[in-house]
Short mmCIF file of C-alpha atoms in Angstrom, two decimals:
data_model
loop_
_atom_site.label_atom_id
_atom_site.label_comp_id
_atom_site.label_asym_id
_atom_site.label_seq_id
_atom_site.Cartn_x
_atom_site.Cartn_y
_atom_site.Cartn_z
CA UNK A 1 -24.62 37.21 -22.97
CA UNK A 2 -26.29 34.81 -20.91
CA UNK A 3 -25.93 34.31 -17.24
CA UNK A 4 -25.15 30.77 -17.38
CA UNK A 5 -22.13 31.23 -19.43
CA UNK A 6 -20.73 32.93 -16.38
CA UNK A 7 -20.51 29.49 -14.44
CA UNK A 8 -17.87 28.43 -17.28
CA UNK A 9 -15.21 30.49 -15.06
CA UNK A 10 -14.18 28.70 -11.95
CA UNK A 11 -13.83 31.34 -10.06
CA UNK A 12 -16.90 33.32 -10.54
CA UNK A 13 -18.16 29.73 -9.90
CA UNK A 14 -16.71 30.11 -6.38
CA UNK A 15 -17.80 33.22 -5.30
CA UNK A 16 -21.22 32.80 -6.17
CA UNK A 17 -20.96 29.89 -4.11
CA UNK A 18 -19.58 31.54 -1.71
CA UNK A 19 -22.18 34.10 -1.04
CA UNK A 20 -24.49 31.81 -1.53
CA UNK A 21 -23.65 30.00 1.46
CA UNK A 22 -22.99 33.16 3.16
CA UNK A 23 -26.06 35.14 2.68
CA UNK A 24 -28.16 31.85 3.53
CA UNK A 25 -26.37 31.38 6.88
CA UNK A 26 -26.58 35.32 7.22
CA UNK A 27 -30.16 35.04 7.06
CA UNK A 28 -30.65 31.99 9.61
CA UNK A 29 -28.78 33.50 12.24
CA UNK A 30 -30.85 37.18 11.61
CA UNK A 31 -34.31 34.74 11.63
CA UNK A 32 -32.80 32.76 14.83
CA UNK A 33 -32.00 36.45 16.87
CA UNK A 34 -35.02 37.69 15.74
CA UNK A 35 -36.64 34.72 17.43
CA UNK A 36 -34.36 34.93 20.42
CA UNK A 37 -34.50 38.86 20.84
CA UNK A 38 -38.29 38.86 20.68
CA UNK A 39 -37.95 41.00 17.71
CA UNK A 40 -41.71 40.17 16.73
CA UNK A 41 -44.10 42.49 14.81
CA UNK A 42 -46.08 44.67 17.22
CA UNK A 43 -49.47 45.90 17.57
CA UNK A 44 -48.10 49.04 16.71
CA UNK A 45 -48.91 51.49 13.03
CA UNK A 46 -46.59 51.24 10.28
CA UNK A 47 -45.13 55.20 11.20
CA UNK A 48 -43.40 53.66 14.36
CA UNK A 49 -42.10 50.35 12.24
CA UNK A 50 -41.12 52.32 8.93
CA UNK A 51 -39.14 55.18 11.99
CA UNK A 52 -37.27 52.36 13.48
CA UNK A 53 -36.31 50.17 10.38
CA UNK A 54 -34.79 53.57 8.69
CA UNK A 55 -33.15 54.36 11.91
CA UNK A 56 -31.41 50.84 12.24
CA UNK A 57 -30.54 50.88 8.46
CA UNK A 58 -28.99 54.28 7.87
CA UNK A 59 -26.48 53.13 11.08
CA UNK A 60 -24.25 50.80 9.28
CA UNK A 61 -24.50 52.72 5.98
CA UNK A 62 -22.87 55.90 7.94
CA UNK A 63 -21.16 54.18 10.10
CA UNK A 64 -19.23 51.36 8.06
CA UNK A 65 -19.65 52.71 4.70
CA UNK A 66 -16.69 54.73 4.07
CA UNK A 67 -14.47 52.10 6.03
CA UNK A 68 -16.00 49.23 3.38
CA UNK A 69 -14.67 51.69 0.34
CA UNK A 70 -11.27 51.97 2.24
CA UNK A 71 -10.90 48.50 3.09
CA UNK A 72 -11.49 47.04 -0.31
CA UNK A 73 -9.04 49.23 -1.88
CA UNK A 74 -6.16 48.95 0.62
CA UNK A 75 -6.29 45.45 1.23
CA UNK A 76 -6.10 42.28 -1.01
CA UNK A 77 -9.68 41.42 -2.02
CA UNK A 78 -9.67 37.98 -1.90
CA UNK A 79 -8.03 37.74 2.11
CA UNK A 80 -10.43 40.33 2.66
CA UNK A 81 -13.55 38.10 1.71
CA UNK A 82 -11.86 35.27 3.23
CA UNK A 83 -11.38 36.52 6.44
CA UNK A 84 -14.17 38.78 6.93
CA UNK A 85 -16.55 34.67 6.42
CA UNK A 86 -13.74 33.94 9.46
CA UNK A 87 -14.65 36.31 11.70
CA UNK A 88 -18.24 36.32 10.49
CA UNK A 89 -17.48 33.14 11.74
CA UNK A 90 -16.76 33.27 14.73
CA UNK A 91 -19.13 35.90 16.04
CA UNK A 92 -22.01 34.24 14.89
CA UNK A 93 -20.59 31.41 17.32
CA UNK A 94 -20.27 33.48 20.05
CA UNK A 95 -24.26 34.18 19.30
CA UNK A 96 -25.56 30.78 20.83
CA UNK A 97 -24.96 32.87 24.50
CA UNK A 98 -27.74 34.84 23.61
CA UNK A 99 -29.79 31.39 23.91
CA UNK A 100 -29.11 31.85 27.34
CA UNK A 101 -31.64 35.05 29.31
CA UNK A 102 -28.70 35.84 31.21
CA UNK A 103 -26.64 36.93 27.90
CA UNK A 104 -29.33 38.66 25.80
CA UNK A 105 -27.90 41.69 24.85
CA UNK A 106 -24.98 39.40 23.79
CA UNK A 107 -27.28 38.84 20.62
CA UNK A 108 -27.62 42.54 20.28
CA UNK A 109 -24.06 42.86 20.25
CA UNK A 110 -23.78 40.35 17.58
CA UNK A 111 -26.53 41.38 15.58
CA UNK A 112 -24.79 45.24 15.35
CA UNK A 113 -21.57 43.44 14.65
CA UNK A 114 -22.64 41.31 11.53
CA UNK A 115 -24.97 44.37 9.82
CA UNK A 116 -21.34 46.38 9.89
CA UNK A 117 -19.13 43.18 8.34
CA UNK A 118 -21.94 42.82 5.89
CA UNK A 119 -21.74 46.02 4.23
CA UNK A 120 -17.81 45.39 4.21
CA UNK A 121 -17.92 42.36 2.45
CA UNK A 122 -20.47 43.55 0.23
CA UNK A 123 -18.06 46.06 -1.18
CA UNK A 124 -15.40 44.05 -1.37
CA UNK A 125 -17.57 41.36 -3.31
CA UNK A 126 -18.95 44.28 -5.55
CA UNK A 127 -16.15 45.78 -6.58
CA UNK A 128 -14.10 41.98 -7.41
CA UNK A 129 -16.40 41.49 -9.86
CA UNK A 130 -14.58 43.35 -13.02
CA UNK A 131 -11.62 40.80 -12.23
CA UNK A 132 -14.18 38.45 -12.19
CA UNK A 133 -15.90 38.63 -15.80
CA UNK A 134 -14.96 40.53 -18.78
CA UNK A 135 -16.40 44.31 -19.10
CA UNK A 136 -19.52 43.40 -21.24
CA UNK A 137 -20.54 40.76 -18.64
CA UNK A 138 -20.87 42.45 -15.89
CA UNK A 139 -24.81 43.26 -16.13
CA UNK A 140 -25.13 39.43 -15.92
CA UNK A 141 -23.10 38.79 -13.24
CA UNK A 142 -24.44 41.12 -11.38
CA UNK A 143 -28.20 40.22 -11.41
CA UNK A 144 -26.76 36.56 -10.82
CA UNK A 145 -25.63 37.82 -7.64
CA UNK A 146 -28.81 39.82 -6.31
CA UNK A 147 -31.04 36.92 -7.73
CA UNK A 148 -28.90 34.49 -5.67
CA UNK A 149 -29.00 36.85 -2.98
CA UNK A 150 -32.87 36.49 -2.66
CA UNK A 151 -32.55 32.82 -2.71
CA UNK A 152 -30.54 32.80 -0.68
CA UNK A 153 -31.95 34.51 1.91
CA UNK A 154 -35.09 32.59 1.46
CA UNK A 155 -33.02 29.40 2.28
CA UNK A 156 -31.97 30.71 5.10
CA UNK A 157 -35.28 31.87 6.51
CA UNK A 158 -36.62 28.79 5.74
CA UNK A 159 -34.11 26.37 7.36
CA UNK A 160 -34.38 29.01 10.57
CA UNK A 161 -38.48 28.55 10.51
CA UNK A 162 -37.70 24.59 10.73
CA UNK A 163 -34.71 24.88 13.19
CA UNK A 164 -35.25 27.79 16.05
CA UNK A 165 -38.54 26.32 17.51
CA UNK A 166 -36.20 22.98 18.22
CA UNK A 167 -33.37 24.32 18.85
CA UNK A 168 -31.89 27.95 18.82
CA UNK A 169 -28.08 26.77 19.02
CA UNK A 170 -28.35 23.93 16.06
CA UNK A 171 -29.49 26.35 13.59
CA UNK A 172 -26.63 28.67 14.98
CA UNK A 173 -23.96 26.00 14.53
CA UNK A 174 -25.44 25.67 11.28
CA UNK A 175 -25.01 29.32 10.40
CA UNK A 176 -21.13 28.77 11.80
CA UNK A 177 -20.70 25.80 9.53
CA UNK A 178 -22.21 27.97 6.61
CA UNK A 179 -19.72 30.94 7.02
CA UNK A 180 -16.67 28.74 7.74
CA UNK A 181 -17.50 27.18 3.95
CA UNK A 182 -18.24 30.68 2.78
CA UNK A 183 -14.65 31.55 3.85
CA UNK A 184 -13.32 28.45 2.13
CA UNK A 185 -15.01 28.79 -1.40
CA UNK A 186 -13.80 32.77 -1.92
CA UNK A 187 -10.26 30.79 -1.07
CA UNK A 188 -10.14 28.63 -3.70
CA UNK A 189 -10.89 31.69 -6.09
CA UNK A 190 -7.26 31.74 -8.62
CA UNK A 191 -7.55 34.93 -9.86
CA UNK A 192 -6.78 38.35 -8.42
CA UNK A 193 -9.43 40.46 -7.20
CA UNK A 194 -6.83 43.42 -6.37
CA UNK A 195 -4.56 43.62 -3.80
CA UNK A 196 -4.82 47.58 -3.36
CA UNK A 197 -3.89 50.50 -4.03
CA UNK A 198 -0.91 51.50 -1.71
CA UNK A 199 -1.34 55.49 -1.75
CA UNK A 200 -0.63 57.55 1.36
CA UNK A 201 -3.27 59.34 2.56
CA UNK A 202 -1.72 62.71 1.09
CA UNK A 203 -3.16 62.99 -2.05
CA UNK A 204 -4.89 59.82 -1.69
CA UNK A 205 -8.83 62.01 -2.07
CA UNK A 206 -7.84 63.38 -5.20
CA UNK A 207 -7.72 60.23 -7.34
CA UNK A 208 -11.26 59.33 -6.13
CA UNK A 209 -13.01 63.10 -6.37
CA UNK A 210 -11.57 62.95 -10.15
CA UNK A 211 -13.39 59.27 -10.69
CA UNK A 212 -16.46 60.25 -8.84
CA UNK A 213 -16.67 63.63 -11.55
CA UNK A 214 -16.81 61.52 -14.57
CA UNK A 215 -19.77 61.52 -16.54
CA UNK A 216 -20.45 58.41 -16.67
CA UNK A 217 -20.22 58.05 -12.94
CA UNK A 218 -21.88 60.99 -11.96
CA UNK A 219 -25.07 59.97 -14.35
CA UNK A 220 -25.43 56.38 -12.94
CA UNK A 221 -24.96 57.81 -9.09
CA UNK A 222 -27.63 60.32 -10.10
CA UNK A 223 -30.37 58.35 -11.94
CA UNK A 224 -29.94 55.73 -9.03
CA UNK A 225 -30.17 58.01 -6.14
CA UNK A 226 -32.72 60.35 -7.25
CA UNK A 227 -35.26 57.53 -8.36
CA UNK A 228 -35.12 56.01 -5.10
CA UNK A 229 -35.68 58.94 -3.35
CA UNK A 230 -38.59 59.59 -5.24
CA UNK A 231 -39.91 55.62 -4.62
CA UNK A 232 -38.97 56.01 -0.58
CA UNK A 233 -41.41 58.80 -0.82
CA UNK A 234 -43.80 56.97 -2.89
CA UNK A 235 -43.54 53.69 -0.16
CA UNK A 236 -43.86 55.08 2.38
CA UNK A 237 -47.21 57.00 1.92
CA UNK A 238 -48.54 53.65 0.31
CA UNK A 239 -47.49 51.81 3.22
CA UNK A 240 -49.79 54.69 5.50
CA UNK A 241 -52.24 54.09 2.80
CA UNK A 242 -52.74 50.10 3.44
CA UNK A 243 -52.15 50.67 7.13
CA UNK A 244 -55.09 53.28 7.30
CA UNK A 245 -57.10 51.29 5.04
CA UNK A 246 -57.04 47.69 6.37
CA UNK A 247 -56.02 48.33 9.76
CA UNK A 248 -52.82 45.51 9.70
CA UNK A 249 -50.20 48.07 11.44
CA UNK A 250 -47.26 46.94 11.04
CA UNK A 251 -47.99 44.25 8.77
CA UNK A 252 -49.19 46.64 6.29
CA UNK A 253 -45.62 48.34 6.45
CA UNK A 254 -44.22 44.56 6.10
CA UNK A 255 -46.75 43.89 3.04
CA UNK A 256 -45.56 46.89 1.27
CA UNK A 257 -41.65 45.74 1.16
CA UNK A 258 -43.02 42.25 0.07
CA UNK A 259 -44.13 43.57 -2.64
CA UNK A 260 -41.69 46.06 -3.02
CA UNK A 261 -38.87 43.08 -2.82
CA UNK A 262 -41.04 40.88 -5.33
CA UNK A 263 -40.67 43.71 -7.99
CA UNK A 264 -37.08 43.99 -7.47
CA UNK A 265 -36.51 40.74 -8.22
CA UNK A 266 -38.25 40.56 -11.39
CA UNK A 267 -36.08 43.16 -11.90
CA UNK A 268 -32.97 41.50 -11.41
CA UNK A 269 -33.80 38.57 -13.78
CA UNK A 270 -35.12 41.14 -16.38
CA UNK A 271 -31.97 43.47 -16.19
CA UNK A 272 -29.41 41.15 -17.99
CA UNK A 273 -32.57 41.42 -21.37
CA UNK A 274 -33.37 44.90 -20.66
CA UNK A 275 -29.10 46.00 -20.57
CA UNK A 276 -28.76 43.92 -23.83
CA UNK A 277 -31.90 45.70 -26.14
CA UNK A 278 -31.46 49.40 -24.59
CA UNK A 279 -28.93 51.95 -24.20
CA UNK A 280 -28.14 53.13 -20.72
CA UNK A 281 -29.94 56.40 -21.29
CA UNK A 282 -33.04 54.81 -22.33
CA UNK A 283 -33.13 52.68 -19.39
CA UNK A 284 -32.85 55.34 -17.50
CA UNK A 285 -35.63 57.20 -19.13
CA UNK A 286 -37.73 54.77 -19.13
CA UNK A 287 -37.38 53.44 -16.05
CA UNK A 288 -38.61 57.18 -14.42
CA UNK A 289 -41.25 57.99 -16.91
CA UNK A 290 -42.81 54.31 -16.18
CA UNK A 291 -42.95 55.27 -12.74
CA UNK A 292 -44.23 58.56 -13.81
CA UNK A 293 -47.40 56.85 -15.53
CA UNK A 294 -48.05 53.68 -12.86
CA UNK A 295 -47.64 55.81 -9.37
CA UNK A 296 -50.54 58.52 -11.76
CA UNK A 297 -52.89 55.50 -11.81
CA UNK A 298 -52.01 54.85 -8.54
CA UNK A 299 -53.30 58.44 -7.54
CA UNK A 300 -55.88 58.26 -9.38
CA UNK A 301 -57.08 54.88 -8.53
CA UNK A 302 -56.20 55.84 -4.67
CA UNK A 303 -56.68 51.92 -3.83
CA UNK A 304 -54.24 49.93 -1.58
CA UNK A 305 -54.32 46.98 -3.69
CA UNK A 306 -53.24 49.61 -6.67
CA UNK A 307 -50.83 51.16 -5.00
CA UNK A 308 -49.17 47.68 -3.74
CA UNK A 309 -49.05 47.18 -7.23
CA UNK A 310 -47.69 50.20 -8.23
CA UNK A 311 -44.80 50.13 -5.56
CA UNK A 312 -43.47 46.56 -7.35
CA UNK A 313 -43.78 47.88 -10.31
CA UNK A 314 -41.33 50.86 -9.69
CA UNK A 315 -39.49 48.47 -7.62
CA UNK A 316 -39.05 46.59 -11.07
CA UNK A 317 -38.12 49.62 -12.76
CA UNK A 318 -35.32 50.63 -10.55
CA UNK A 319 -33.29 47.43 -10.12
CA UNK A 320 -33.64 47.47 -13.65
CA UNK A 321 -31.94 51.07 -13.51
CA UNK A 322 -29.62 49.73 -10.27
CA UNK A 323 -28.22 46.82 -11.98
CA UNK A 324 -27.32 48.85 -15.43
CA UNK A 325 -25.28 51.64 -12.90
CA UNK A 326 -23.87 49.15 -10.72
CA UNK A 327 -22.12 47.32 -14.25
CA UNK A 328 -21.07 51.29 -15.19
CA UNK A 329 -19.49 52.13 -12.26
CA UNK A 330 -17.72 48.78 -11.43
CA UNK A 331 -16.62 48.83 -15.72
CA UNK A 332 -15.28 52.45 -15.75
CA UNK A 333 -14.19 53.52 -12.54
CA UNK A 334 -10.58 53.42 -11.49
CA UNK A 335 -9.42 49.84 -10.00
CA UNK A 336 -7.16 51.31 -7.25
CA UNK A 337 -10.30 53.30 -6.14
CA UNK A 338 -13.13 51.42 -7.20
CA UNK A 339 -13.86 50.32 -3.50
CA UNK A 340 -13.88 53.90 -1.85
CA UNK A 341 -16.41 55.37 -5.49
CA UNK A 342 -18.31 52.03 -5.18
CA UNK A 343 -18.87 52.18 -1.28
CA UNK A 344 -20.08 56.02 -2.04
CA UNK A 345 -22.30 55.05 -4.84
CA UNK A 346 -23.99 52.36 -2.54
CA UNK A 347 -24.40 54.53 0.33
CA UNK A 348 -25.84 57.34 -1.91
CA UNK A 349 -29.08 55.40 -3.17
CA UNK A 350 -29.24 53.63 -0.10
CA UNK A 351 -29.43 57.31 2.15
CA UNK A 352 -31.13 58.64 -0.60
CA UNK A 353 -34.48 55.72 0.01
CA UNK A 354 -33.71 56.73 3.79
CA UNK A 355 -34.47 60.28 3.44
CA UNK A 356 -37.31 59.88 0.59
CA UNK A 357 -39.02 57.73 3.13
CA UNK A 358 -38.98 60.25 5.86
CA UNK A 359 -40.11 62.98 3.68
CA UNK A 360 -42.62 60.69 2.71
CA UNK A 361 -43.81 59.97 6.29
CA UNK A 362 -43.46 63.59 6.54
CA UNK A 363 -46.09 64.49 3.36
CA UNK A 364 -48.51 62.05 4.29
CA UNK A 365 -48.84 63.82 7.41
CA UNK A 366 -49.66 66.91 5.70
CA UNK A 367 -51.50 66.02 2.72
CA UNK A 368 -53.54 63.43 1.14
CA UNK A 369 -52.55 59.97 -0.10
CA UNK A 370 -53.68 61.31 -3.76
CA UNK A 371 -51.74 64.60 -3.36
CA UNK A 372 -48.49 63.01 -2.14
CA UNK A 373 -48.79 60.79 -5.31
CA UNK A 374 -49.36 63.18 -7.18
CA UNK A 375 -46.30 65.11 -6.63
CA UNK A 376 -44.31 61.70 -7.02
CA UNK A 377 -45.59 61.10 -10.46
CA UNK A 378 -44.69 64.83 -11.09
CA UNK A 379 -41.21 63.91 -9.47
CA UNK A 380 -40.87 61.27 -11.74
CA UNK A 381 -41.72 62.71 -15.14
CA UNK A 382 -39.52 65.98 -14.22
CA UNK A 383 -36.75 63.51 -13.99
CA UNK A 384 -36.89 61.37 -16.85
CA UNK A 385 -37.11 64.82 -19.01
CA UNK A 386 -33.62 65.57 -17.09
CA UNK A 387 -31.76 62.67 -17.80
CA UNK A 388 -33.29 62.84 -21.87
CA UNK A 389 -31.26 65.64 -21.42
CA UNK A 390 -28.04 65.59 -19.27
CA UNK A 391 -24.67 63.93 -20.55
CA UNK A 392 -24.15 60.28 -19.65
CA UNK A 393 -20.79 60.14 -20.73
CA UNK A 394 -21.07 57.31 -23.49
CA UNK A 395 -18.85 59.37 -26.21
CA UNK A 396 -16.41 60.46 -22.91
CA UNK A 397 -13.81 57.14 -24.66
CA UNK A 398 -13.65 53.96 -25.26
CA UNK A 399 -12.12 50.74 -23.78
CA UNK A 400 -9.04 49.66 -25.35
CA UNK A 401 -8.61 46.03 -26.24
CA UNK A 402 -5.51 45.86 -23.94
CA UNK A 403 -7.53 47.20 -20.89
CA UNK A 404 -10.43 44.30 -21.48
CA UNK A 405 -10.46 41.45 -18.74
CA UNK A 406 -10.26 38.79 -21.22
CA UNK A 407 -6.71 38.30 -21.60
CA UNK A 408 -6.51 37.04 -18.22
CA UNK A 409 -5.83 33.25 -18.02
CA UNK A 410 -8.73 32.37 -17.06
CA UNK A 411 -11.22 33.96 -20.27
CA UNK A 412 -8.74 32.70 -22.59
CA UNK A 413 -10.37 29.22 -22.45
CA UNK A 414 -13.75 31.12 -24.14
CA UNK A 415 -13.87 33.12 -26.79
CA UNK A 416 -15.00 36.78 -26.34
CA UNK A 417 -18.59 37.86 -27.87
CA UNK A 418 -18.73 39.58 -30.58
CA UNK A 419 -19.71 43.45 -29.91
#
């Protein structure tokens, strides 16, 4: 399976597009309120940045989490994508007051507003993707999507470093334009991404308790929560490490998720290979007891230019790991509750970097950089013995040639793979 073959689908075609556009004009309004809002690095250490970022993160993920999950089950997919890019819209419009000092905390207002709608549309997008490509594809389609993701949000950065200097309100209106085409291309998708699952709310947590207690489910939420716990730990005492070492503050904390973002998107052009040539459970394994050995060196080595390179390394590792559990949970979890297991799944390994961070903040305050690292490599080799061991649910039945995605309209133009 190759990613390219995706783009043979029209639709997938459009809503690759279509967050494409999004993400980019996503992240040249963020770069134009940052510039706006004064939301400039300060003088300050990388503790005080690494508090506040976790703070302003785990917000959305409590807050609109479990209404993404519900939203992208009871509502029709495709409207919802459309019209969330319609009112993403429109408040990014009403954004150009904060260009104005007397409307400031309009742009906080807006900011808060689009972090929530993102993580909404993010399920919805996620969980669309099974309609979108057969079964076996969805590994590829989903690295296409975080590797256009990154471009995207490079694009958008860049066209904001060109544009807010000039003009604040052009690159705004071009971050309008951007989601109003957004909206468009998930419109002209043809097939459907799921209208819902019209349950009452009696009985309606049963369904989704059963789907979240399938093997399969419960190893991919596992393996993907527990190994970024163990990496929050494991960046944030590097990050204390290069920020004690070289004395950049906050741009120490910022040169750790550089490199930490660099790895993970190796890792997402690597993942489509790696899900090909290994079993899930190997991947799994793997991807802990590499950790295991690099973050060991790291210790060892007790270098900030080792450990940088040891936190995109893991970073490569687990969206190796990420991309193989998002394709098993989107593949064999229930389509009228995909959104609300999905959403969970997301805001699991997302929490779970949220807390390993703070307990990492929290170590490196009471022990050494080598020590902390130490008990991280530990972590990691512990873990990959567990999931050698645990059931993954790959004998728990198979997909029946009825239930595969290619006898929709659409596939039947291209034949299916063999395998």
């Amino acid at each position: 399976m190759r990613r390219r073959d995706l783009f043979a689908y029209p639709s997938f075609r459009y809503a690759i597009s279509g967050q494409f556009v999004s993400q980019a004009a996503d992240a040249l309004t963020s770069f134009t309120l940052a510039e706006l809002l004064v939301f400039s690095f300060s003088s300050g250490p990388s503790l005080s940045a690494m508090a506040w970022t976790l703070l302003i993160s785990a917000i959305p993920l409590i807050v609109v989490g479990p209404i993404a999950g519900h939203l992208a089950d009871q509502f029709n997919r495709k409207a919802l994508l459309k019209r969330g890019h319609i009112a993403r819209a429109l408040i990014t419009a009403s954004a150009i007051l904060a260009t104005s000092s007397q409307f400031r905390v309009a742009g906080y207002i807006v900011f808060a507003a689009l972090l929530g709608i993102t993580r909404i549309l993010y399920t919805a997008r996620a969980t669309a993707f099974p309609r979108l490509v057969r079964k076996h594809e969805l590994v590829a389609a989903d690295s296409t999507s975080l590797i256009i993701g990154v471009i995207a949000g490079s694009t958008g950065a860049g066209i904001g470093m060109v544009l807010v200097g000039h003009s604040a309100t052009a690159a705004l209106l071009i971050a309008v334009l951007g989601q109003s085409l957004a909206a468009f291309l998930f419109g002209r998708i043809s097939i459907d991404l799921g209208k819902g699952a019209k349950n009452s709310s009696r009985g309606h947590v049963s369904p989704i308790i059963h789907q979240l207690k399938k093997p399969k489910t419960k190893f991919a939420m596992f393996a993907t929560a527990s190994h970024r716990f163990i990496l929050g730990i494991c960046i944030a005492s590097i990050s204390l490490l290069v920020d004690s070492s070289y004395g950049l503050h906050t741009t120490g904390y910022v040169a750790v998720l550089g490199f930490s973002a660099a790895g993970a998107f190796c890792g997402s052009v690597t993942a489509e290979w790696v899900s090909e040539h290994f079993p899930r459970r190997s991947i799994t394994v793997i991807a802990f007891a590499a950790s295991s050995v690099i973050t060991l060196i790291s210790c060892i080595a007790a270098t900030p230019r080792i450990g940088l390179l040891s936190v995109a390394v893991a970073s490569f590792l687990f969206q190796n790991l990420r991309v193989r559990s998002d394709a098993t949970i989107q593949a064999n979890v229930s389509k009228s509750n995909i959104g609300h297991v999905f959403a969970a799944y997301d805001m699991l390994y997302n929490l779970a970097f949220i807390i390993g961070a703070i307990v990492g903040i929290g170590l490196s305050g009471l022990l050494t950089f080598a020590a902390v690292l130490a008990c991280v490599s530990v972590s990691f080799a512990a873990m990959s013995i567990v999931f050698a061991i645990i059931n993954d649910g790959k004998h728990d039945g198979k997909t029946s040639p009825s239930q595969h995605p290619s006898i929709w309209r659409e596939f039947a133009r291209k034949p299916v793979a063999a395998g």
